PDB file of N, CA, C and O in Angstrom:
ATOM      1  N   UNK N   1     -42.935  18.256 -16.400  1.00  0.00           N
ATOM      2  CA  UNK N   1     -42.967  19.687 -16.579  1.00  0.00           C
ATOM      3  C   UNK N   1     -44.147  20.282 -15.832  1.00  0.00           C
ATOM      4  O   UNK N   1     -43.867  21.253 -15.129  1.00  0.00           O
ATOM      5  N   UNK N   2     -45.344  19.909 -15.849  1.00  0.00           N
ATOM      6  CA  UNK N   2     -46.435  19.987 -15.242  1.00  0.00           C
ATOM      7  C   UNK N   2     -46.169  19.809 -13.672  1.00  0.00           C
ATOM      8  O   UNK N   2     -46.115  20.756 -12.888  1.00  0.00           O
ATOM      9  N   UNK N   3     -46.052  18.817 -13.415  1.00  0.00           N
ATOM     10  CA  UNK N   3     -45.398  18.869 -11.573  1.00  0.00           C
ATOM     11  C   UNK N   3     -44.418  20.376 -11.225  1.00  0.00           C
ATOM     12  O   UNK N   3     -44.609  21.213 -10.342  1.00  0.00           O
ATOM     13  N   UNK N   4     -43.428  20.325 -12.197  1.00  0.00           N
ATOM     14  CA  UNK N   4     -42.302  21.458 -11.995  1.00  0.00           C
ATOM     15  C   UNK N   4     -43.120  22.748 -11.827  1.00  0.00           C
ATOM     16  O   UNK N   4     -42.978  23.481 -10.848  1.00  0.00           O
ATOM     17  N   UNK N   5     -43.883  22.963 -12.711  1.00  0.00           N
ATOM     18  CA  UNK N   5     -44.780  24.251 -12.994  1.00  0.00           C
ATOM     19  C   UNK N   5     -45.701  24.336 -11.966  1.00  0.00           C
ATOM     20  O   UNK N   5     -46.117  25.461 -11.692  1.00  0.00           O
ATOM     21  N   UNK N   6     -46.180  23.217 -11.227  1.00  0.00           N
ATOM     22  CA  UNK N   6     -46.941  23.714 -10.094  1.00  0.00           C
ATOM     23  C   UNK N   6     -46.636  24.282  -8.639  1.00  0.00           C
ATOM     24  O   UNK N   6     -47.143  25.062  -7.834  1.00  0.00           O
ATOM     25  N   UNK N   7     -44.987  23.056  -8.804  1.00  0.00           N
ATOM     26  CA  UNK N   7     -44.476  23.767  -7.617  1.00  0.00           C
ATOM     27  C   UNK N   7     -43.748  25.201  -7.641  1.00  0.00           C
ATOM     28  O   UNK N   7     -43.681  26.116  -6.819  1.00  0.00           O
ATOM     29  N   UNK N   8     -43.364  25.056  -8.602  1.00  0.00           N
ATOM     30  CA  UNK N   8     -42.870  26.296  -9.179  1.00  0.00           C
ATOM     31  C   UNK N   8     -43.621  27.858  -8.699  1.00  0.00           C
ATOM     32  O   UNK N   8     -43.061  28.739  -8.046  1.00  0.00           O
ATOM     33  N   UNK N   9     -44.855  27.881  -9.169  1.00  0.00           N
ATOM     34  CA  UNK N   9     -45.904  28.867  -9.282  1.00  0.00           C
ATOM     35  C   UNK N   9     -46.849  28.962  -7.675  1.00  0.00           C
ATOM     36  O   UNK N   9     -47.699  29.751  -7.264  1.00  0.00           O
ATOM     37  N   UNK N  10     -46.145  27.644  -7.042  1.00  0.00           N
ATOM     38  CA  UNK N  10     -46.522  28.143  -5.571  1.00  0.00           C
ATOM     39  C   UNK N  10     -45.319  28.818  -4.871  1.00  0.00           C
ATOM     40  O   UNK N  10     -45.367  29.781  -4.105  1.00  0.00           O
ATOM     41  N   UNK N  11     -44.325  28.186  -5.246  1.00  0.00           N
ATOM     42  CA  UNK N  11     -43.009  29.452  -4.781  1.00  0.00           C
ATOM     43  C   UNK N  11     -42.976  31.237  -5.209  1.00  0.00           C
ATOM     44  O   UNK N  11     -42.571  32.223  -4.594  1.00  0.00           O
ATOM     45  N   UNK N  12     -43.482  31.087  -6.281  1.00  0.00           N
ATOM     46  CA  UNK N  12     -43.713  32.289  -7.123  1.00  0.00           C
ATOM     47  C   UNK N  12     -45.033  32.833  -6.795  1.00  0.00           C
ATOM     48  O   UNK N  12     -45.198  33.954  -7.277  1.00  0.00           O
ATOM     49  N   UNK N  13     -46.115  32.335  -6.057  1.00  0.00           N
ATOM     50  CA  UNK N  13     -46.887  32.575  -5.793  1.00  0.00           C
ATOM     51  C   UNK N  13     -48.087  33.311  -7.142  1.00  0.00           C
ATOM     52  O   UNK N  13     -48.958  34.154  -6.922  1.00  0.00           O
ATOM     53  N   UNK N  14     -47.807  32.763  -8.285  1.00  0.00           N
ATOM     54  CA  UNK N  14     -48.840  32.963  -9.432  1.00  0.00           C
ATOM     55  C   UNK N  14     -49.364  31.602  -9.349  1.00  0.00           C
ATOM     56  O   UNK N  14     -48.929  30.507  -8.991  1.00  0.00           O
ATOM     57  N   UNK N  15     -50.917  32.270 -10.005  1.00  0.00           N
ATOM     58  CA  UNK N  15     -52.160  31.173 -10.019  1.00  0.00           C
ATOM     59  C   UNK N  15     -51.334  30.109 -11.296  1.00  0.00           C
ATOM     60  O   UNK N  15     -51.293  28.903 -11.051  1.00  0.00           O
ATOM     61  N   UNK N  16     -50.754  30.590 -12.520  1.00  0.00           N
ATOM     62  CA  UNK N  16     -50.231  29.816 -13.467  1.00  0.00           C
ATOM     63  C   UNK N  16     -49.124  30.510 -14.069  1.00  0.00           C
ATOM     64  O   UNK N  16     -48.967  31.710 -13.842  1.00  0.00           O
ATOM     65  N   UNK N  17     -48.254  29.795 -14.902  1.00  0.00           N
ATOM     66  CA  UNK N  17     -46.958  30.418 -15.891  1.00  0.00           C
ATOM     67  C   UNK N  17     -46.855  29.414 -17.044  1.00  0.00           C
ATOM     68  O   UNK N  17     -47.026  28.195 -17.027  1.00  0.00           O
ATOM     69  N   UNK N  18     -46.504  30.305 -18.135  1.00  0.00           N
ATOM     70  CA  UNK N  18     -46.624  29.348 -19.597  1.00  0.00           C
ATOM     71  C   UNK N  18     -45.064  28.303 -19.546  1.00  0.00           C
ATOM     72  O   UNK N  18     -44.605  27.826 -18.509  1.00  0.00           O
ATOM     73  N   UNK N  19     -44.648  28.186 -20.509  1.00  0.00           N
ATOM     74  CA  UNK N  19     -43.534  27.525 -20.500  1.00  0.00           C
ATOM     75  C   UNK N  19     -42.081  28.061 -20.354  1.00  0.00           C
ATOM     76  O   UNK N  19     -41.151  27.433 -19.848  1.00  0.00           O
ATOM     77  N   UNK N  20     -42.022  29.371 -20.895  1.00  0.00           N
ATOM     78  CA  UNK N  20     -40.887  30.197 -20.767  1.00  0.00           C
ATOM     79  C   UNK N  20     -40.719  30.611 -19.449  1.00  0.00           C
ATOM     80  O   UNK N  20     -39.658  30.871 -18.883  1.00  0.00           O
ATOM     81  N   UNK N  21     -42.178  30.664 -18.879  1.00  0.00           N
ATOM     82  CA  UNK N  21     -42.094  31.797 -17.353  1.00  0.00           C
ATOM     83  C   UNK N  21     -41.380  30.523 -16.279  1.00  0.00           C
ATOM     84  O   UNK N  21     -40.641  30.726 -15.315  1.00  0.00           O
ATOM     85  N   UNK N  22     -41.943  28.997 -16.879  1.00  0.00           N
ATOM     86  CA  UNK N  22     -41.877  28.316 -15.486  1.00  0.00           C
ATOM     87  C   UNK N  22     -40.459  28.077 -16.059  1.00  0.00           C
ATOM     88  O   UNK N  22     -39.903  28.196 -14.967  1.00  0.00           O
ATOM     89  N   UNK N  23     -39.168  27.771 -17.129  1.00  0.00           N
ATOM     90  CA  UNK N  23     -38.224  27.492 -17.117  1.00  0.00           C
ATOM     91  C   UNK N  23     -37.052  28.549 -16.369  1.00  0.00           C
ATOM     92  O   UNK N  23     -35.964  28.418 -15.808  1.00  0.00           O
ATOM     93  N   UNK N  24     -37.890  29.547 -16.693  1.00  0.00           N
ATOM     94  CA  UNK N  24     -36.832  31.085 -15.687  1.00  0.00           C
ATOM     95  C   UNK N  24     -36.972  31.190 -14.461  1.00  0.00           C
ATOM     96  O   UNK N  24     -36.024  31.615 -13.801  1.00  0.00           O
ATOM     97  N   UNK N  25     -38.505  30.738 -13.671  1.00  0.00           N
ATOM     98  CA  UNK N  25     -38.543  30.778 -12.461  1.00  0.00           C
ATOM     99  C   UNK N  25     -38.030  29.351 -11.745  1.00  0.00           C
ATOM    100  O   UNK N  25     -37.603  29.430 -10.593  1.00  0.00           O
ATOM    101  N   UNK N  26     -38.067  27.981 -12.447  1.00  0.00           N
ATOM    102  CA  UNK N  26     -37.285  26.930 -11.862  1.00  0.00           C
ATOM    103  C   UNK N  26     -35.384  28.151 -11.916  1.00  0.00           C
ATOM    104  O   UNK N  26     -34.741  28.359 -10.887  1.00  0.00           O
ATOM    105  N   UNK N  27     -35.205  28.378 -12.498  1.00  0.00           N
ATOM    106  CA  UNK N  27     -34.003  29.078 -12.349  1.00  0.00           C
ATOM    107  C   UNK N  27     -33.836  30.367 -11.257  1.00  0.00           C
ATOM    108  O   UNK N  27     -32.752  30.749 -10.815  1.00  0.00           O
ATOM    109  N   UNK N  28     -34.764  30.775 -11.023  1.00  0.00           N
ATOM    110  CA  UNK N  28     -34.983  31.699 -10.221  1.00  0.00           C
ATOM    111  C   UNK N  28     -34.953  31.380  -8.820  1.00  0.00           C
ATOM    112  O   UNK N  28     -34.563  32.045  -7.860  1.00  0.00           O
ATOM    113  N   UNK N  29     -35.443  30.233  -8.899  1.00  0.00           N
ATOM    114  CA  UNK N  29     -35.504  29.527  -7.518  1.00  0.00           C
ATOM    115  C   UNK N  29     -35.369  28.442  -7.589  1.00  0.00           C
ATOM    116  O   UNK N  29     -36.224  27.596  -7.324  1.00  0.00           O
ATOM    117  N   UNK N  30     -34.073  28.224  -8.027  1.00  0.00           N
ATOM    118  CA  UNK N  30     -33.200  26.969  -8.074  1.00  0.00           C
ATOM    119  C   UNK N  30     -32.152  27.213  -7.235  1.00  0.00           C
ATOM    120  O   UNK N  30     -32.277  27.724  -6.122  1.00  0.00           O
ATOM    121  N   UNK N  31     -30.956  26.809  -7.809  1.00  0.00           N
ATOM    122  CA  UNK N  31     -29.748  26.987  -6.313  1.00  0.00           C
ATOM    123  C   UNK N  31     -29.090  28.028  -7.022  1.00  0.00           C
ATOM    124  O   UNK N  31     -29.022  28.296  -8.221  1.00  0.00           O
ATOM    125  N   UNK N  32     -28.550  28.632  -5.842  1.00  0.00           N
ATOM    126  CA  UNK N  32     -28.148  30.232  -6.120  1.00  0.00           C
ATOM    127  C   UNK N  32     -27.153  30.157  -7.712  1.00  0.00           C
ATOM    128  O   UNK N  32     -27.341  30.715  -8.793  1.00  0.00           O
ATOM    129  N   UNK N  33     -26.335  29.439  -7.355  1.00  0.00           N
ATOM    130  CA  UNK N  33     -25.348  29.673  -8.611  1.00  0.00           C
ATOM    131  C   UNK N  33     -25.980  29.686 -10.231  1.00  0.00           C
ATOM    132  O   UNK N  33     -25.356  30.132 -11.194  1.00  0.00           O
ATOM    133  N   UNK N  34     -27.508  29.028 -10.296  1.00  0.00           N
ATOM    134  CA  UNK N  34     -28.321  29.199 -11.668  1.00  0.00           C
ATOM    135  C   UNK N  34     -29.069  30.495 -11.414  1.00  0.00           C
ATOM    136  O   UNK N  34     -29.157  31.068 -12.500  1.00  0.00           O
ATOM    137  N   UNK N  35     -29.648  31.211 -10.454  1.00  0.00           N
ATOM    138  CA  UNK N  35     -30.216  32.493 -10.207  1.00  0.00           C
ATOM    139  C   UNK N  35     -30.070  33.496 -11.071  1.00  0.00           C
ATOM    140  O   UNK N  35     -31.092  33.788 -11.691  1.00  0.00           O
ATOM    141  N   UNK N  36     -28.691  34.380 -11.399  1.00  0.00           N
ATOM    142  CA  UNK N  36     -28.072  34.716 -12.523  1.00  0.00           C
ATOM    143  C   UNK N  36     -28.971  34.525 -13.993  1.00  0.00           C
ATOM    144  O   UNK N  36     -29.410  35.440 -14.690  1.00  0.00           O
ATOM    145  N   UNK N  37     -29.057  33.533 -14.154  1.00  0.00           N
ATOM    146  CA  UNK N  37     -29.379  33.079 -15.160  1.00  0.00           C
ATOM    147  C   UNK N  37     -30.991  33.025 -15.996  1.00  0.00           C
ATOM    148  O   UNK N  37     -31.447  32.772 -17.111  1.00  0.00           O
ATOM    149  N   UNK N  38     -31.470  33.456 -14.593  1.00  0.00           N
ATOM    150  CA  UNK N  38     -33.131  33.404 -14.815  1.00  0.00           C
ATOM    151  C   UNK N  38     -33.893  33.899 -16.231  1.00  0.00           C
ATOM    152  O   UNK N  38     -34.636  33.266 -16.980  1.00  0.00           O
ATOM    153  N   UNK N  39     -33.349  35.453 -16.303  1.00  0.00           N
ATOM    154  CA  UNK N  39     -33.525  35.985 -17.526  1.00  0.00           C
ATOM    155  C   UNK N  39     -33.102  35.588 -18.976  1.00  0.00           C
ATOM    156  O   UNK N  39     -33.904  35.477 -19.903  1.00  0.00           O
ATOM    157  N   UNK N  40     -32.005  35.425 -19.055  1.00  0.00           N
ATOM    158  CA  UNK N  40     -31.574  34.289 -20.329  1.00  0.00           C
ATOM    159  C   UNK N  40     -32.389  32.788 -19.692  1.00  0.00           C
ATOM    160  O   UNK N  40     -33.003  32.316 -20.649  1.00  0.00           O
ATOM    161  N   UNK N  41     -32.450  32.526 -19.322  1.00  0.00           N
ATOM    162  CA  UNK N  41     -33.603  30.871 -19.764  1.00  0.00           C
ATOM    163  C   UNK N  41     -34.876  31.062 -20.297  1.00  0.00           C
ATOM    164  O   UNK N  41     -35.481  30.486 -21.201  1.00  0.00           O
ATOM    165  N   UNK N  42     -35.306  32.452 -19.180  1.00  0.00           N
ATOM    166  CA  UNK N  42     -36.394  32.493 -20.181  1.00  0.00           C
ATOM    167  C   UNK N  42     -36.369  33.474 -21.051  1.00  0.00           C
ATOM    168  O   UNK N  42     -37.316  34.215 -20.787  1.00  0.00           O
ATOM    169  N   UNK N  43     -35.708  33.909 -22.058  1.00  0.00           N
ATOM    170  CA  UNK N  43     -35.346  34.882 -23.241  1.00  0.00           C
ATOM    171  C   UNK N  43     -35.354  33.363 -24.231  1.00  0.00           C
ATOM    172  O   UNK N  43     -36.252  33.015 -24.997  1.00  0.00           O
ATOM    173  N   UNK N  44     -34.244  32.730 -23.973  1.00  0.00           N
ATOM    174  CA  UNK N  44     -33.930  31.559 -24.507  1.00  0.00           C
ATOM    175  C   UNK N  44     -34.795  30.702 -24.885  1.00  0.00           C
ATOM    176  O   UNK N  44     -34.793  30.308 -26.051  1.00  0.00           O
ATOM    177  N   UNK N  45     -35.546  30.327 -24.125  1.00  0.00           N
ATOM    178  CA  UNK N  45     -36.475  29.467 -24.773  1.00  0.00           C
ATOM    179  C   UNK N  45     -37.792  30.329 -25.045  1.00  0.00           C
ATOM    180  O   UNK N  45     -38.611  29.513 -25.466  1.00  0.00           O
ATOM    181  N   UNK N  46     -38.245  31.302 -25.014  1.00  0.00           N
ATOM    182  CA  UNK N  46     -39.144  32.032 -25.976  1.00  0.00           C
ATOM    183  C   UNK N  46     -38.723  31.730 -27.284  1.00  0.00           C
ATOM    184  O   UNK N  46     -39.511  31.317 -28.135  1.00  0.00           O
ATOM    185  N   UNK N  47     -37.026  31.988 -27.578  1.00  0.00           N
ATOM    186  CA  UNK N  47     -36.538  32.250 -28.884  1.00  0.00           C
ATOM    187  C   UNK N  47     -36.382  31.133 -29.598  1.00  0.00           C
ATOM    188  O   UNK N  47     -35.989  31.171 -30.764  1.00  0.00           O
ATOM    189  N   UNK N  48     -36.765  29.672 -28.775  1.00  0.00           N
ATOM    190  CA  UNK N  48     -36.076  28.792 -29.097  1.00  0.00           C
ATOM    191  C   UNK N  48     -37.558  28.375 -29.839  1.00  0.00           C
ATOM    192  O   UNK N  48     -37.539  27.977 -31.004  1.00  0.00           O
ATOM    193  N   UNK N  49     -38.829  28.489 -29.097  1.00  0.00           N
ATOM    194  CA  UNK N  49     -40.286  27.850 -29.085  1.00  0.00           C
ATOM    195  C   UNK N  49     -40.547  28.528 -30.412  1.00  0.00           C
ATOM    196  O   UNK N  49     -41.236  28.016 -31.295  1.00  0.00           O
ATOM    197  N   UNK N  50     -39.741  30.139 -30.537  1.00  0.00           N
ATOM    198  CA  UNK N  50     -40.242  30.651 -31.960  1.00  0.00           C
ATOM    199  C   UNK N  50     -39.681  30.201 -33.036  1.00  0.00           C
ATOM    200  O   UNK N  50     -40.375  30.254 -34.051  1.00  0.00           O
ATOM    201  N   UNK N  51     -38.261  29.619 -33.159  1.00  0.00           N
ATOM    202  CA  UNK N  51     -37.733  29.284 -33.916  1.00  0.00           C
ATOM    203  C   UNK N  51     -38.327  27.602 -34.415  1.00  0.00           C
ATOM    204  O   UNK N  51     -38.246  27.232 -35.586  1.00  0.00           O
ATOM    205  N   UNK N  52     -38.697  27.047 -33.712  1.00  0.00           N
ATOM    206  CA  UNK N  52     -39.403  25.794 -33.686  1.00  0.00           C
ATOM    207  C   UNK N  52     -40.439  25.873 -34.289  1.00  0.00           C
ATOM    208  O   UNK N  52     -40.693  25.033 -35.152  1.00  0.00           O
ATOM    209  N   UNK N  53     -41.329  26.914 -33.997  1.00  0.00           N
ATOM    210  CA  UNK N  53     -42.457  27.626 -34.702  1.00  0.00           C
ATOM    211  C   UNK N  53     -42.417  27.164 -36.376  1.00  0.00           C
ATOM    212  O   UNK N  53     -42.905  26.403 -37.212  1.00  0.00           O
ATOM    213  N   UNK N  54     -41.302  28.404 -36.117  1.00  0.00           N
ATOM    214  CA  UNK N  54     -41.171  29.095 -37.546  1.00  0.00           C
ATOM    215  C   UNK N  54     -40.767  27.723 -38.816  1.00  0.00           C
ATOM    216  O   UNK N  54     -40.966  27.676 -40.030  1.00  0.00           O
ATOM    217  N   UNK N  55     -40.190  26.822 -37.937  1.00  0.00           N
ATOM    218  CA  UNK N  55     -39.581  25.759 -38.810  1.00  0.00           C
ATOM    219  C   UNK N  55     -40.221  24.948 -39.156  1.00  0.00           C
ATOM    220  O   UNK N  55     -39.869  24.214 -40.080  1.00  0.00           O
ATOM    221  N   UNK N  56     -41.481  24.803 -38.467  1.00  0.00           N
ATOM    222  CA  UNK N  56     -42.282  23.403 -38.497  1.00  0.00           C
ATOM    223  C   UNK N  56     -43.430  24.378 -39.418  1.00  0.00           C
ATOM    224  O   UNK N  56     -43.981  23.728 -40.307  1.00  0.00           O
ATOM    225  N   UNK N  57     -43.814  25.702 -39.328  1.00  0.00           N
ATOM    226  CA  UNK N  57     -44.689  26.722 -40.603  1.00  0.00           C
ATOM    227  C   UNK N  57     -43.849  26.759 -41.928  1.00  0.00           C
ATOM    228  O   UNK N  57     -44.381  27.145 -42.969  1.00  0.00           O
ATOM    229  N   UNK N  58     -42.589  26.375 -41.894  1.00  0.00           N
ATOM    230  CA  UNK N  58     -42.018  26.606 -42.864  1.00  0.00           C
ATOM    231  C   UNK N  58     -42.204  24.725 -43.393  1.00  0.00           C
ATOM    232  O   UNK N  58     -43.207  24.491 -44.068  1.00  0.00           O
ATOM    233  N   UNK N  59     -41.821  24.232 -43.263  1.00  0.00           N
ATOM    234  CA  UNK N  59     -42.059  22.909 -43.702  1.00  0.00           C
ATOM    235  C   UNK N  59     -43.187  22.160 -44.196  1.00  0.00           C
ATOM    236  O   UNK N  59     -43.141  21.188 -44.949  1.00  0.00           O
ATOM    237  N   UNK N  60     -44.420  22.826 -43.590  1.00  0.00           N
ATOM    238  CA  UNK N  60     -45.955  22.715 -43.733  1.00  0.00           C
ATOM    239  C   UNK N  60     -46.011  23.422 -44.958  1.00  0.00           C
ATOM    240  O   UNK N  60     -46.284  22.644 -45.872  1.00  0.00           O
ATOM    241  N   UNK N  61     -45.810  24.974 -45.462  1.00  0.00           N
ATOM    242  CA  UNK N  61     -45.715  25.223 -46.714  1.00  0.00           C
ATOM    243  C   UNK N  61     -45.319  24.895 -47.429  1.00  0.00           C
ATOM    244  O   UNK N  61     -45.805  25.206 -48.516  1.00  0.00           O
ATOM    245  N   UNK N  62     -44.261  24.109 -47.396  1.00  0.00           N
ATOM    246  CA  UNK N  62     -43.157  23.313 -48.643  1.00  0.00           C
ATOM    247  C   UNK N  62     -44.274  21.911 -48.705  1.00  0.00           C
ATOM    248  O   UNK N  62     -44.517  21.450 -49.820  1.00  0.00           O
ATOM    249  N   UNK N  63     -44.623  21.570 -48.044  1.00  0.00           N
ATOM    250  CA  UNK N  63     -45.895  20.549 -48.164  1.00  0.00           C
ATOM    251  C   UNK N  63     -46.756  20.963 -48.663  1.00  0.00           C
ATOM    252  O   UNK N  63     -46.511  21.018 -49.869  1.00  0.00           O
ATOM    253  N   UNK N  64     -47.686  21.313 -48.445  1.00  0.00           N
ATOM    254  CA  UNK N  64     -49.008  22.015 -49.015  1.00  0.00           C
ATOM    255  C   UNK N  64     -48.683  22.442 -50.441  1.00  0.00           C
ATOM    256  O   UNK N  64     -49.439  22.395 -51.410  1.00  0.00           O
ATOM    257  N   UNK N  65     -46.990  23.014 -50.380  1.00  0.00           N
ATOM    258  CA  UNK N  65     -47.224  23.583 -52.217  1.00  0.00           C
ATOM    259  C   UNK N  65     -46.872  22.956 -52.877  1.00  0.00           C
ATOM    260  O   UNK N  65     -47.100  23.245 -54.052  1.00  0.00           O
ATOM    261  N   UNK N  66     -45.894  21.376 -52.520  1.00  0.00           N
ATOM    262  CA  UNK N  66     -45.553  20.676 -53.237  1.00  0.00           C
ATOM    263  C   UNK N  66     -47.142  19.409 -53.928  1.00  0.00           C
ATOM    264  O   UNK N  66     -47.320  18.634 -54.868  1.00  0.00           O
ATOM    265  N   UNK N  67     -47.842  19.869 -52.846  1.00  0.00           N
ATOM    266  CA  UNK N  67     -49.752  18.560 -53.037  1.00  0.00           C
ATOM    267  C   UNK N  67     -50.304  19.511 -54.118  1.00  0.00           C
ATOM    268  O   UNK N  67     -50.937  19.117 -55.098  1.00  0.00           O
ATOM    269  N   UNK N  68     -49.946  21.066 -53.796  1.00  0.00           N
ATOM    270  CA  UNK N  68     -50.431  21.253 -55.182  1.00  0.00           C
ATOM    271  C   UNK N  68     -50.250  21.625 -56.145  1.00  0.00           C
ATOM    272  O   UNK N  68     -51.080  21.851 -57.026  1.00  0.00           O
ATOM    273  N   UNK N  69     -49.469  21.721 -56.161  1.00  0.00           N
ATOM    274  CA  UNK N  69     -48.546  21.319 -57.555  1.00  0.00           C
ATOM    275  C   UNK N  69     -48.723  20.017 -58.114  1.00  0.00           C
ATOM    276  O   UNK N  69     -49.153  19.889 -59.260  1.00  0.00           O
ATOM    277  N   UNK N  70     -48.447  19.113 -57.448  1.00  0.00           N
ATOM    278  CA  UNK N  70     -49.255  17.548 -57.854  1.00  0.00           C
ATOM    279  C   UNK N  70     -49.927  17.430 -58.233  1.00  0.00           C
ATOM    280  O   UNK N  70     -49.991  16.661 -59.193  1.00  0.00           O
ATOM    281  N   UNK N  71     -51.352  18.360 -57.598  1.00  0.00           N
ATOM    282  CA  UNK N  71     -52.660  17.979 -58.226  1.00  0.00           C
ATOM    283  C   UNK N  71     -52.504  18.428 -59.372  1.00  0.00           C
ATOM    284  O   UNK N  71     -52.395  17.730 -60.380  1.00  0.00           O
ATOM    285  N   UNK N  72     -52.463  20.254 -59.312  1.00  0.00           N
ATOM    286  CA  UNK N  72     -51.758  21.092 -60.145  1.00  0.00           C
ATOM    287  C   UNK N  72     -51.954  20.642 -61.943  1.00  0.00           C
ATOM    288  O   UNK N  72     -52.725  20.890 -62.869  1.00  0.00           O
ATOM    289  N   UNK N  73     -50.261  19.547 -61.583  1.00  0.00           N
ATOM    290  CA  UNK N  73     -49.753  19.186 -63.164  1.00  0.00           C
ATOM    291  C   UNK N  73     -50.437  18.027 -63.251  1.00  0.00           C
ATOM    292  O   UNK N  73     -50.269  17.635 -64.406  1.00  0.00           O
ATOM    293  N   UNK N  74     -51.431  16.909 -62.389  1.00  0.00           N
ATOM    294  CA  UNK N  74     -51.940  15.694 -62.482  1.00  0.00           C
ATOM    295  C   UNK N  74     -53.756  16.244 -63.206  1.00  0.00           C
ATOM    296  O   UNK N  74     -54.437  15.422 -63.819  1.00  0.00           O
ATOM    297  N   UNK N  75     -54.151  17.421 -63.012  1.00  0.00           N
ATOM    298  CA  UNK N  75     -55.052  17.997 -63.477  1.00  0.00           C
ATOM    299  C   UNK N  75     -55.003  18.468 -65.058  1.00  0.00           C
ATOM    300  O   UNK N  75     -55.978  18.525 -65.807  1.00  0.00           O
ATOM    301  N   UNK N  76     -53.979  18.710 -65.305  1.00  0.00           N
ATOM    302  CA  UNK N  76     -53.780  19.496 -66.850  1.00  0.00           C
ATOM    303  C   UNK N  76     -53.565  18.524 -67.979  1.00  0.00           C
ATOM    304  O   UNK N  76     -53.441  18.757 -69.182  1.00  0.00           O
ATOM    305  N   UNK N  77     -53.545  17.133 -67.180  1.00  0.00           N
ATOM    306  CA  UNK N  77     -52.735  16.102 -68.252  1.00  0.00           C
ATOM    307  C   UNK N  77     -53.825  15.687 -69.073  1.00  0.00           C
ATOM    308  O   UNK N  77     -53.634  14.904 -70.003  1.00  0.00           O
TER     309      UNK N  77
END
């Protein structure tokens, strides 16, 4: 990904691009028939990195409240 992103951003001529920018511009300047597509790849995986986000913050809370709760009822006994 790192190789991709460098060549990438010399075609594009930016000093750097995060992860969404370099998956739309490999599309951007890929072969014509993915071109089209530039904007949905990178819409897409913004939405995808947030949803990933959101799932792995959501799972960390179900952790954290289930330790204390543990301690919680292991404290009162």
């Amino acid at each position: 990904m790192v190789k991709t992103s460098q060549q990438v951003c010399v075609e594009a001529k930016k000093p750097s691009m995060g992860f969404a920018e370099t998956c739309g511009a490999a599309f951007e300047f890929g072969p014509k028939r993915l071109r089209p597509w530039a904007n949905f790849a990178r819409t897409f995986i913004d939405y995808t990195l947030t949803c990933t986000y959101l799932a792995a913050l959501c799972v960390y809370v179900v952790f954290i409240a289930e330790n204390f709760k543990e301690v919680g009822a292991n404290t009162l006994k």
